[in-house]
XYZ file of C-alpha atoms in Angstrom:
663
model
C -24.569 167.651 150.581
C -23.036 165.901 153.508
C -19.774 164.040 153.186
C -19.895 160.290 152.739
C -17.898 157.861 154.901
C -16.831 154.610 153.250
C -16.381 151.463 155.347
C -15.399 148.178 153.750
C -17.415 145.730 155.763
C -16.499 142.355 154.229
C -15.741 141.951 150.489
C -16.381 138.401 149.302
C -15.293 138.294 145.659
C -18.095 137.325 143.272
C -21.468 137.778 144.885
C -19.998 139.785 147.770
C -21.080 143.381 148.553
C -19.435 146.492 149.918
C -21.930 148.664 151.918
C -21.333 152.434 151.717
C -23.460 154.603 154.002
C -23.691 158.315 154.739
C -22.112 159.768 157.826
C -25.444 160.374 159.468
C -26.798 156.862 158.802
C -27.612 154.618 161.689
C -24.764 152.471 163.021
C -27.260 149.916 164.187
C -28.587 149.531 160.649
C -25.044 149.164 159.403
C -24.318 146.537 161.969
C -27.457 144.645 161.023
C -26.559 144.740 157.340
C -23.054 143.558 158.148
C -24.327 140.664 160.227
C -26.764 139.664 157.500
C -24.083 139.895 154.888
C -21.720 137.776 156.974
C -24.401 135.171 157.515
C -24.885 134.862 153.760
C -21.224 134.374 152.823
C -19.512 130.984 153.191
C -17.011 130.543 155.984
C -13.433 129.836 154.853
C -11.473 130.018 158.060
C -8.298 128.163 156.922
C -8.112 130.293 153.781
C -8.505 133.474 155.825
C -5.649 132.485 158.107
C -3.429 131.687 155.133
C -4.243 135.022 153.487
C -3.652 136.876 156.724
C -0.214 135.339 156.924
C 0.551 136.436 153.372
C -0.760 139.963 154.075
C 1.422 140.057 157.166
C 4.408 139.124 155.008
C 3.730 142.055 152.591
C 5.860 145.131 152.811
C 4.841 148.464 154.338
C 4.800 150.164 150.941
C 2.185 147.726 149.656
C -0.009 148.470 152.684
C 0.257 152.191 152.089
C -0.630 151.726 148.410
C -3.695 149.728 149.491
C -4.743 152.598 151.802
C -4.382 155.132 148.988
C -6.446 152.992 146.599
C -9.143 152.611 149.262
C -9.291 156.385 149.790
C -9.553 156.930 146.003
C -12.425 154.424 145.862
C -14.185 156.190 148.745
C -13.922 159.544 146.945
C -15.398 158.065 143.775
C -18.282 156.609 145.798
C -18.959 159.969 147.407
C -19.184 161.669 144.026
C -21.436 158.946 142.618
C -23.799 159.155 145.602
C -23.956 162.931 145.359
C -24.891 162.760 141.670
C -27.567 160.159 142.387
C -29.137 162.260 145.161
C -29.159 165.393 143.010
C -31.403 163.708 140.381
C -33.801 162.022 142.866
C -36.618 163.670 144.889
C -36.089 164.215 148.572
C -37.189 161.232 150.689
C -39.990 161.472 153.241
C -38.953 162.752 156.661
C -39.785 159.457 158.321
C -37.517 157.412 156.082
C -33.757 157.290 156.407
C -31.410 158.127 153.626
C -30.599 155.216 151.324
C -27.286 153.446 151.431
C -25.298 152.778 148.311
C -24.505 149.130 147.754
C -21.526 148.316 145.536
C -21.524 144.827 144.090
C -18.054 143.294 143.697
C -18.030 141.093 140.593
C -14.374 140.597 139.748
C -10.851 141.150 141.056
C -7.755 142.731 139.639
C -4.499 140.926 140.356
C -2.187 143.757 141.284
C 0.415 144.435 143.969
C -1.858 147.056 145.664
C -4.670 144.658 146.601
C -8.075 143.511 145.293
C -9.890 146.302 143.356
C -13.506 146.014 142.062
C -13.889 145.776 138.304
C -17.626 146.679 138.206
C -19.407 149.042 140.518
C -23.231 149.426 140.571
C -25.419 151.539 142.861
C -28.678 150.250 144.224
C -30.864 151.507 147.006
C -30.921 149.592 150.212
C -33.916 148.741 152.313
C -35.145 151.340 154.662
C -34.214 151.161 158.252
C -33.558 153.186 161.346
C -31.383 156.163 160.830
C -27.824 156.222 162.200
C -26.923 159.259 164.240
C -23.866 161.189 163.180
C -20.600 159.953 164.643
C -19.020 162.183 167.261
C -15.916 164.092 166.368
C -13.898 162.440 169.098
C -14.275 159.073 167.472
C -13.164 160.196 164.003
C -9.476 159.974 164.940
C -9.937 156.487 166.301
C -11.785 155.505 163.131
C -8.965 156.868 161.032
C -6.413 154.953 163.129
C -8.416 151.776 162.819
C -8.995 152.255 159.071
C -5.674 150.528 157.897
C -6.379 147.566 160.129
C -9.966 147.227 158.841
C -8.788 147.521 155.265
C -6.153 144.799 155.870
C -8.775 142.531 157.408
C -11.176 143.295 154.574
C -8.520 142.497 151.994
C -7.676 139.261 153.799
C -11.367 138.291 153.950
C -12.119 139.259 150.308
C -10.821 135.984 148.946
C -12.735 134.165 146.306
C -13.543 130.569 147.363
C -12.155 129.340 144.041
C -8.805 130.881 144.986
C -8.815 129.494 148.512
C -6.728 126.460 147.589
C -3.342 127.951 146.721
C -1.233 126.311 144.060
C 1.699 124.050 145.136
C 4.164 126.621 143.798
C 2.636 129.386 145.998
C 2.662 127.105 149.050
C 6.308 126.246 148.334
C 7.114 129.957 148.142
C 5.318 130.557 151.433
C 7.144 127.655 153.104
C 10.433 128.924 151.717
C 9.697 132.373 153.109
C 9.180 130.926 156.593
C 12.923 130.225 156.779
C 13.755 133.869 156.076
C 11.401 135.860 158.347
C 10.959 136.395 162.045
C 7.905 134.627 163.482
C 7.163 137.620 165.758
C 7.165 140.562 163.319
C 7.046 138.615 160.027
C 9.912 140.742 158.741
C 13.041 139.227 157.118
C 15.920 138.935 159.514
C 19.328 140.356 158.636
C 22.937 139.295 158.969
C 23.859 142.414 160.961
C 22.121 145.079 163.030
C 19.337 144.867 165.595
C 17.226 142.430 163.596
C 20.030 139.926 162.997
C 19.370 136.198 163.155
C 19.191 134.780 166.715
C 17.949 131.596 168.361
C 16.917 130.233 171.742
C 18.046 127.003 173.336
C 14.940 125.263 172.068
C 16.147 125.927 168.505
C 13.510 128.393 167.262
C 14.710 131.379 165.241
C 13.786 135.059 165.656
C 15.065 138.546 164.986
C 17.287 139.616 167.868
C 15.425 142.816 168.705
C 12.031 141.033 168.583
C 12.928 138.162 170.905
C 14.860 140.517 173.189
C 11.823 142.768 173.593
C 9.598 139.713 174.080
C 11.701 138.357 176.933
C 12.323 141.800 178.452
C 8.644 142.681 178.388
C 7.686 139.856 180.686
C 7.595 136.858 178.418
C 9.611 134.055 180.014
C 8.793 131.389 177.427
C 9.520 130.741 173.787
C 6.791 132.320 171.598
C 6.503 129.136 169.550
C 6.972 126.153 171.876
C 6.380 127.743 175.342
C 9.567 126.307 176.731
C 11.202 128.348 179.522
C 13.564 130.974 178.163
C 15.310 134.104 179.268
C 17.390 136.801 177.648
C 20.662 135.074 178.518
C 19.630 132.130 176.346
C 19.723 134.205 173.155
C 22.577 133.299 170.807
C 23.493 134.716 167.416
C 23.487 132.536 164.312
C 25.849 133.405 161.502
C 23.752 132.200 158.586
C 22.336 134.173 155.729
C 19.630 131.731 154.869
C 18.346 128.572 156.523
C 16.771 125.644 154.787
C 16.090 122.156 156.162
C 16.868 119.498 153.568
C 14.902 116.289 153.536
C 17.666 113.659 153.711
C 15.492 110.765 154.814
C 16.071 108.919 151.549
C 19.805 109.613 151.748
C 20.057 108.237 155.294
C 18.055 105.173 154.269
C 20.281 104.557 151.261
C 23.421 105.024 153.363
C 22.198 102.482 155.898
C 21.457 100.026 153.105
C 24.895 100.699 151.617
C 26.564 99.961 154.960
C 24.621 96.718 155.234
C 25.622 95.729 151.713
C 29.256 96.600 152.394
C 29.214 94.561 155.586
C 27.736 91.571 153.808
C 30.280 91.974 151.019
C 33.143 91.994 153.514
C 31.792 88.839 155.070
C 31.564 87.214 151.657
C 35.109 88.294 150.807
C 36.315 86.826 154.101
C 34.565 83.558 153.324
C 36.098 83.547 149.840
C 39.567 84.126 151.313
C 39.067 81.283 153.779
C 37.895 79.001 150.982
C 40.920 79.919 148.898
C 43.221 79.183 151.816
C 41.582 75.831 152.346
C 41.855 75.134 148.628
C 45.571 75.957 148.712
C 46.072 73.631 151.658
C 44.219 70.870 149.855
C 46.275 71.490 146.700
C 49.533 71.312 148.672
C 48.406 68.112 150.294
C 47.489 66.764 146.884
C 50.953 67.581 145.516
C 52.591 65.928 148.507
C 50.529 62.780 148.115
C 51.229 62.654 144.385
C 54.946 62.926 145.084
C 54.736 60.082 147.581
C 52.827 57.957 145.081
C 55.454 58.595 142.411
C 58.203 57.700 144.856
C 56.442 54.479 145.803
C 56.017 53.585 142.145
C 59.698 54.215 141.530
C 60.656 52.016 144.454
C 58.309 49.330 143.195
C 59.860 49.473 139.721
C 63.343 49.271 141.150
C 62.399 46.320 143.333
C 61.194 44.371 140.296
C 64.611 44.415 138.589
C 65.849 41.379 140.486
C 67.824 40.439 143.502
C 71.172 41.241 141.890
C 70.304 44.827 141.074
C 68.662 45.237 144.470
C 71.785 44.073 146.240
C 73.999 46.486 144.272
C 71.653 49.386 145.060
C 71.699 48.592 148.773
C 75.494 48.419 148.761
C 75.640 51.842 147.041
C 73.414 53.341 149.745
C 75.575 51.866 152.444
C 78.653 53.354 150.788
C 77.102 56.804 150.518
C 75.885 56.715 154.116
C 79.180 55.412 155.408
C 81.079 58.205 153.574
C 79.871 60.805 156.105
C 77.170 63.307 156.915
C 76.672 66.659 158.635
C 76.088 66.805 162.378
C 74.607 69.813 164.150
C 77.284 71.737 166.041
C 75.933 75.087 167.293
C 73.231 77.730 166.798
C 73.938 81.461 167.162
C 71.560 84.428 167.399
C 72.535 86.963 164.745
C 69.697 89.518 164.932
C 66.734 89.687 167.278
C 64.725 91.865 164.871
C 65.517 89.768 161.793
C 66.509 91.185 158.357
C 69.661 89.097 158.084
C 70.149 88.193 154.434
C 73.551 87.025 153.142
C 76.514 85.068 154.505
C 80.213 84.862 153.540
C 83.437 83.306 154.845
C 86.854 85.020 155.219
C 89.520 82.323 155.117
C 92.567 84.483 156.101
C 90.880 85.715 159.283
C 88.930 82.503 159.956
C 85.565 84.172 160.496
C 82.039 84.151 159.148
C 80.288 87.401 158.254
C 76.480 87.699 158.325
C 74.585 90.816 157.294
C 72.204 92.324 159.850
C 70.613 95.633 160.859
C 72.280 97.810 163.459
C 71.826 96.690 167.049
C 71.501 100.344 168.120
C 69.204 101.799 165.478
C 68.723 105.107 167.314
C 72.422 105.820 167.865
C 73.874 104.073 164.801
C 71.181 103.427 162.168
C 71.775 101.351 159.069
C 73.081 97.879 158.222
C 76.395 96.132 158.629
C 77.996 92.724 159.188
C 78.573 90.679 162.316
C 81.870 88.809 162.596
C 81.672 85.272 164.017
C 84.858 83.415 164.890
C 84.964 79.916 163.386
C 87.425 78.744 166.064
C 85.130 79.455 169.015
C 81.829 79.830 167.107
C 81.090 83.026 169.022
C 80.204 86.484 167.634
C 83.001 89.021 168.018
C 81.914 92.480 166.779
C 79.570 94.463 164.525
C 80.855 96.611 161.626
C 78.493 99.289 160.201
C 78.729 99.698 156.423
C 75.491 100.664 154.592
C 72.337 102.662 155.273
C 69.948 100.094 153.726
C 69.705 96.307 153.545
C 72.776 94.439 152.297
C 72.170 92.067 149.377
C 75.639 90.748 148.536
C 78.972 89.907 150.239
C 82.151 88.656 148.525
C 85.836 88.173 149.394
C 88.778 88.304 147.024
C 91.053 85.296 146.669
C 94.146 87.503 146.628
C 93.256 90.619 148.630
C 93.373 89.498 152.225
C 90.579 90.693 154.524
C 89.033 93.063 151.929
C 85.230 92.690 151.875
C 83.057 93.752 148.919
C 79.425 94.532 149.845
C 76.364 95.650 147.850
C 73.159 97.180 149.244
C 69.898 98.857 148.340
C 71.375 102.277 149.154
C 72.790 102.376 145.559
C 76.382 101.828 146.652
C 79.041 99.140 146.682
C 81.792 99.430 149.273
C 85.185 97.921 150.066
C 85.721 97.372 153.796
C 88.996 96.389 155.436
C 88.464 93.846 158.198
C 91.892 94.672 159.596
C 90.791 98.185 160.551
C 86.976 97.644 160.404
C 86.566 100.738 158.196
C 85.276 101.442 154.680
C 88.229 102.181 152.400
C 86.374 102.744 149.114
C 82.767 103.445 148.088
C 81.161 103.673 144.637
C 77.787 105.244 143.896
C 75.919 103.158 141.321
C 72.859 105.388 140.956
C 70.484 102.431 141.395
C 69.876 99.785 144.090
C 72.452 96.975 143.925
C 71.237 93.379 144.186
C 74.485 91.410 143.857
C 78.252 91.736 143.571
C 81.410 89.636 142.999
C 85.167 89.820 142.311
C 86.993 89.091 139.068
C 89.176 86.048 139.795
C 91.292 86.553 136.642
C 92.157 90.169 137.478
C 91.754 91.142 141.098
C 91.466 94.866 140.227
C 87.970 94.471 138.774
C 84.730 94.167 140.709
C 81.150 93.812 139.462
C 77.800 95.205 140.656
C 74.414 93.870 139.484
C 71.775 96.636 139.436
C 68.006 96.643 139.703
C 67.559 97.566 136.011
C 69.402 94.481 134.730
C 72.736 96.205 134.022
C 76.110 95.076 135.353
C 78.674 97.778 136.160
C 82.400 96.983 135.967
C 84.621 98.932 138.395
C 88.402 99.213 138.568
C 89.600 99.560 142.145
C 92.438 101.734 140.859
C 89.866 104.258 139.559
C 87.920 105.743 142.459
C 85.667 107.996 140.359
C 83.206 105.843 138.393
C 82.705 102.540 136.571
C 84.822 101.644 133.539
C 82.201 99.578 131.672
C 78.480 98.919 131.710
C 77.149 95.570 130.537
C 73.618 96.406 129.352
C 70.865 93.770 129.602
C 70.094 91.852 126.432
C 66.526 90.941 127.366
C 64.267 92.491 129.974
C 65.388 94.920 132.655
C 64.917 92.579 135.645
C 67.180 92.905 138.703
C 70.424 90.966 138.606
C 69.813 88.652 141.570
C 73.124 86.744 141.334
C 76.652 87.308 140.002
C 79.309 84.567 139.811
C 82.702 84.707 138.134
C 84.198 81.525 136.710
C 87.962 81.816 136.073
C 89.836 80.585 133.026
C 91.029 76.988 133.266
C 92.779 74.375 131.158
C 89.563 72.583 130.298
C 88.658 71.058 126.978
C 84.925 71.622 127.426
C 84.931 75.157 128.867
C 88.356 76.866 128.945
C 87.171 80.494 128.893
C 86.481 82.677 131.912
C 83.786 85.237 132.479
C 80.834 86.465 134.440
C 77.500 84.641 134.835
C 74.668 87.094 135.547
C 71.361 85.619 136.700
C 68.041 87.481 136.547
C 64.421 86.474 137.042
C 64.098 86.041 133.279
C 67.151 83.805 132.772
C 70.947 84.003 132.634
C 73.736 85.418 130.493
C 77.410 84.505 130.343
C 79.681 87.520 129.669
C 82.891 86.029 128.282
C 85.869 88.051 129.458
C 88.178 88.526 126.477
C 90.710 91.008 127.908
C 90.639 94.265 129.853
C 87.099 95.588 129.698
C 86.058 93.645 126.596
C 83.225 91.162 127.072
C 81.190 88.976 124.716
C 77.620 88.051 125.777
C 76.192 84.517 125.465
C 72.537 83.879 126.336
C 72.203 80.669 128.358
C 69.317 78.315 127.433
C 67.417 78.588 130.725
C 63.720 78.628 131.579
C 62.251 82.118 131.469
C 60.386 83.711 134.320
C 61.236 81.447 137.276
C 65.023 81.684 137.728
C 65.955 82.914 141.219
C 69.669 82.085 141.619
C 72.740 80.866 139.674
C 75.853 79.561 141.451
C 79.021 78.035 139.939
C 81.527 75.384 140.904
C 84.813 76.521 139.236
C 86.718 73.245 139.337
C 84.094 71.004 137.737
C 82.813 73.848 135.442
C 79.247 73.299 136.601
C 76.567 75.788 137.562
C 73.511 75.330 139.778
C 70.312 77.033 138.561
C 67.362 77.383 140.975
C 63.777 77.627 139.691
C 60.889 78.571 141.904
C 57.535 76.714 141.656
C 55.326 77.521 138.669
C 52.298 76.230 136.809
C 54.128 73.499 134.945
C 56.384 72.548 137.872
C 54.728 73.021 141.280
C 57.928 72.344 143.258
C 61.234 74.110 143.856
C 63.873 72.723 141.497
C 67.657 72.939 141.535
C 69.110 71.982 138.140
C 72.805 71.156 137.856
C 74.122 72.330 134.468
C 77.399 71.613 132.704
C 78.997 74.562 130.926
C 80.309 73.952 127.413
C 81.806 75.853 124.511
C 81.727 74.918 120.837
C 85.259 74.614 119.400
C 86.352 77.254 116.914
C 86.833 75.507 113.531
C 86.946 78.633 111.404
C 88.507 82.044 111.958
C 85.249 83.714 110.912
C 83.129 81.577 113.202
C 82.450 82.880 116.719
C 82.443 80.197 119.452
C 79.224 79.797 121.387
C 79.058 79.179 125.150
C 76.103 77.210 126.464
C 75.013 74.796 129.209
C 73.101 71.547 129.450
C 71.268 69.955 132.399
C 72.907 67.071 134.220
C 70.784 66.439 137.315
C 67.574 67.852 138.789
C 66.819 68.090 142.515
C 63.274 68.687 143.784
C 62.282 70.376 147.066
C 59.043 71.800 148.512
C 56.194 73.678 146.831
C 56.852 77.123 148.339
C 59.449 79.740 147.415
C 58.483 83.303 148.351
C 62.025 84.494 149.154
C 65.068 84.762 146.880
C 67.338 82.242 148.561
C 70.932 81.388 147.659
C 71.949 77.748 147.187
C 75.394 76.132 146.830
C 77.193 73.505 144.784
C 80.613 72.471 146.155
C 83.052 69.572 146.446
C 82.077 66.912 148.941
C 84.208 66.732 152.114
C 84.339 62.977 151.542
C 86.574 63.552 148.493
C 86.827 61.072 145.628
C 85.558 63.743 143.180
C 82.040 63.764 144.631
C 79.945 66.949 144.494
C 77.220 68.049 146.896
C 74.228 70.290 146.219
C 72.761 72.147 149.175
C 69.527 74.191 149.101
C 67.038 75.633 151.550
C 63.496 74.275 151.516
C 61.081 77.045 152.439
C 58.093 74.703 152.689
C 59.634 72.606 155.474
C 62.098 75.202 156.914
C 65.043 72.906 156.427
C 68.397 72.541 154.672
C 68.523 69.736 152.101
C 71.737 68.054 150.907
C 71.882 65.944 147.709
C 74.543 63.881 146.031
C 75.141 65.559 142.650
C 76.262 62.302 141.031
C 73.323 60.079 141.964
C 70.677 62.743 142.742
C 69.894 61.044 146.053
C 68.825 63.105 149.050
C 71.459 62.606 151.737
C 70.195 64.818 154.563
C 67.403 67.134 155.611
C 68.484 69.378 158.495
C 65.644 71.318 160.208
C 65.691 75.064 160.864
C 63.458 77.461 162.760
C 62.843 79.776 159.770
C 63.348 79.596 155.974
C 67.021 79.224 155.064
C 68.221 82.265 153.072
C 71.929 81.562 152.465
C 74.350 78.625 152.782
C 78.122 78.766 153.138
C 80.542 75.753 153.288
C 83.960 76.351 154.883
C 86.948 74.495 156.314
C 88.709 75.155 159.620
C 91.629 73.130 161.045
C 91.197 70.314 158.508
C 87.533 70.077 159.389
C 84.619 70.676 157.026
C 81.615 72.712 158.141
C 78.361 73.975 156.687
C 76.630 77.181 157.881
C 72.969 78.002 157.156
C 71.524 81.487 157.763
C 67.932 82.507 158.501
C 66.594 85.960 159.283
C 67.598 85.620 162.939
C 69.723 82.517 163.495
C 72.920 80.964 162.208
C 73.331 77.185 162.456
C 76.670 75.422 162.007
C 76.999 71.728 161.030
C 80.174 69.638 161.058
C 80.956 66.898 158.568
C 81.640 63.556 160.231
């Protein structure tokens, strides 16, 4: 019996046939049967292309397994045909040998390919015999056999399976980012088939695209753009995947638009708030003018006699004298001047300022200004940070006490312009003063509300710490009131002012102190100054909700008499007069209460008005505003002094110093 040759013409799934013919059958008859079979099956071109791509993506081992299964099927068909011929009579000489037709009814889903589940043999129609194939063509047929089997497997797709599931399509699309589009093999991170790209952006295996361009191809295999071997670049990526960020970009653009609109709305809100503040300030000013007009109207209704006495009092106060502008001096071009003090033995004013040569001599110091010529003389460096307090002793000539934010207080001799003693406080110092009952003691007000007592004879550390009784707010002002033969307030001690109020530390003896909480408003106190002779203190309150204006309240210090040995005397204060200024107070300014140069026991109150950038002078007895002297910037400190039997008043801003003479 002659050997059988199996050729898979075109499996179609259910209803498809595989034609198996003998080696000596007619090739023409086989071709006719193939054409007829192809005409009967439905055309599924897109599915075939998709399946061919997936077959191309299979590995070489799977292809070899498919070849082995095909050979095993061919052998089984040969044996079946031989058995069938052995039991049938020989055909007539004129008729050709029958061909075995195998009907493919089902598929097996395996990694080796599509195998028939049911095989049946049926005789085919007679036709012209096929001459035996020459031996020279058998090798070519064997070489073409894997390709035909691959095409047959790609074409043997059931129409019901043509539409792949979304998961399979996703896997196929995901695989496209991992394989070379020339050889359909996965690219590698190293070696000849490592990931490479052309200038157009398409990806290939390096060896594949190199052979393509070397073999005569001068264009990209995918987009036909001009390319050459020098355009190949390596990509150092293990896996590529293009993320769909369209929604993200859209949301980001919407977010930017919303943020821009929000910024515009915030700007409009800020402008409206500013306009509202301006309207509120104008409203306060108009209300104050209305109240003043009502007061004048009420005073005018008292009668001609009272009106005449009031006019005579004004004439007396105006004829007593007033301050006249004398000279303005530039202290610091960069600003940051803060406090002012007067040295009577040397006849000079001292104003704090930053160093004029910050690169060569950084830090802060004081500038000496001669009161005789009203000209600056020299600069003395003292601290590394801003100076917050200056004080002179009444007995130690030309010895300056200074406090700064560099956590130190220092004693500087103006005779030699050098620092003779320095104390490290451990915290920023906001204020300082001398003890006028014992010149060996000095005080430093810290940022935590404590007051440190130092003895100039002890150069190591402080001798006493006066802990805060309330909150730990910075001590913004320190003033010492000496003992005096006064029936109302004979004791001496230290008045410490914080943002939360004030406390009087009664100095008993040595380093023994007794605290007395002063009945002041809480939360708005910015400065406390004393007038030792009249035993008065001036308390400054910044604007608040209940009082929208800056207020300077003159208080009289008092002490309850000791009637019993077991009873402890209580020190307190009571308001005498209130002075009102503008509606703005953003800086911690220092105001003054002092004896009037006119004499006759009169007292003047002087304060800086930040709203109008001016210096205001009131009569403490009547509460009348005597003068309002303009300034270029907010007034930070005020210092009255006397030179050659003349009375002067100096006001300090961040940059300028103005001097006024009493006439």
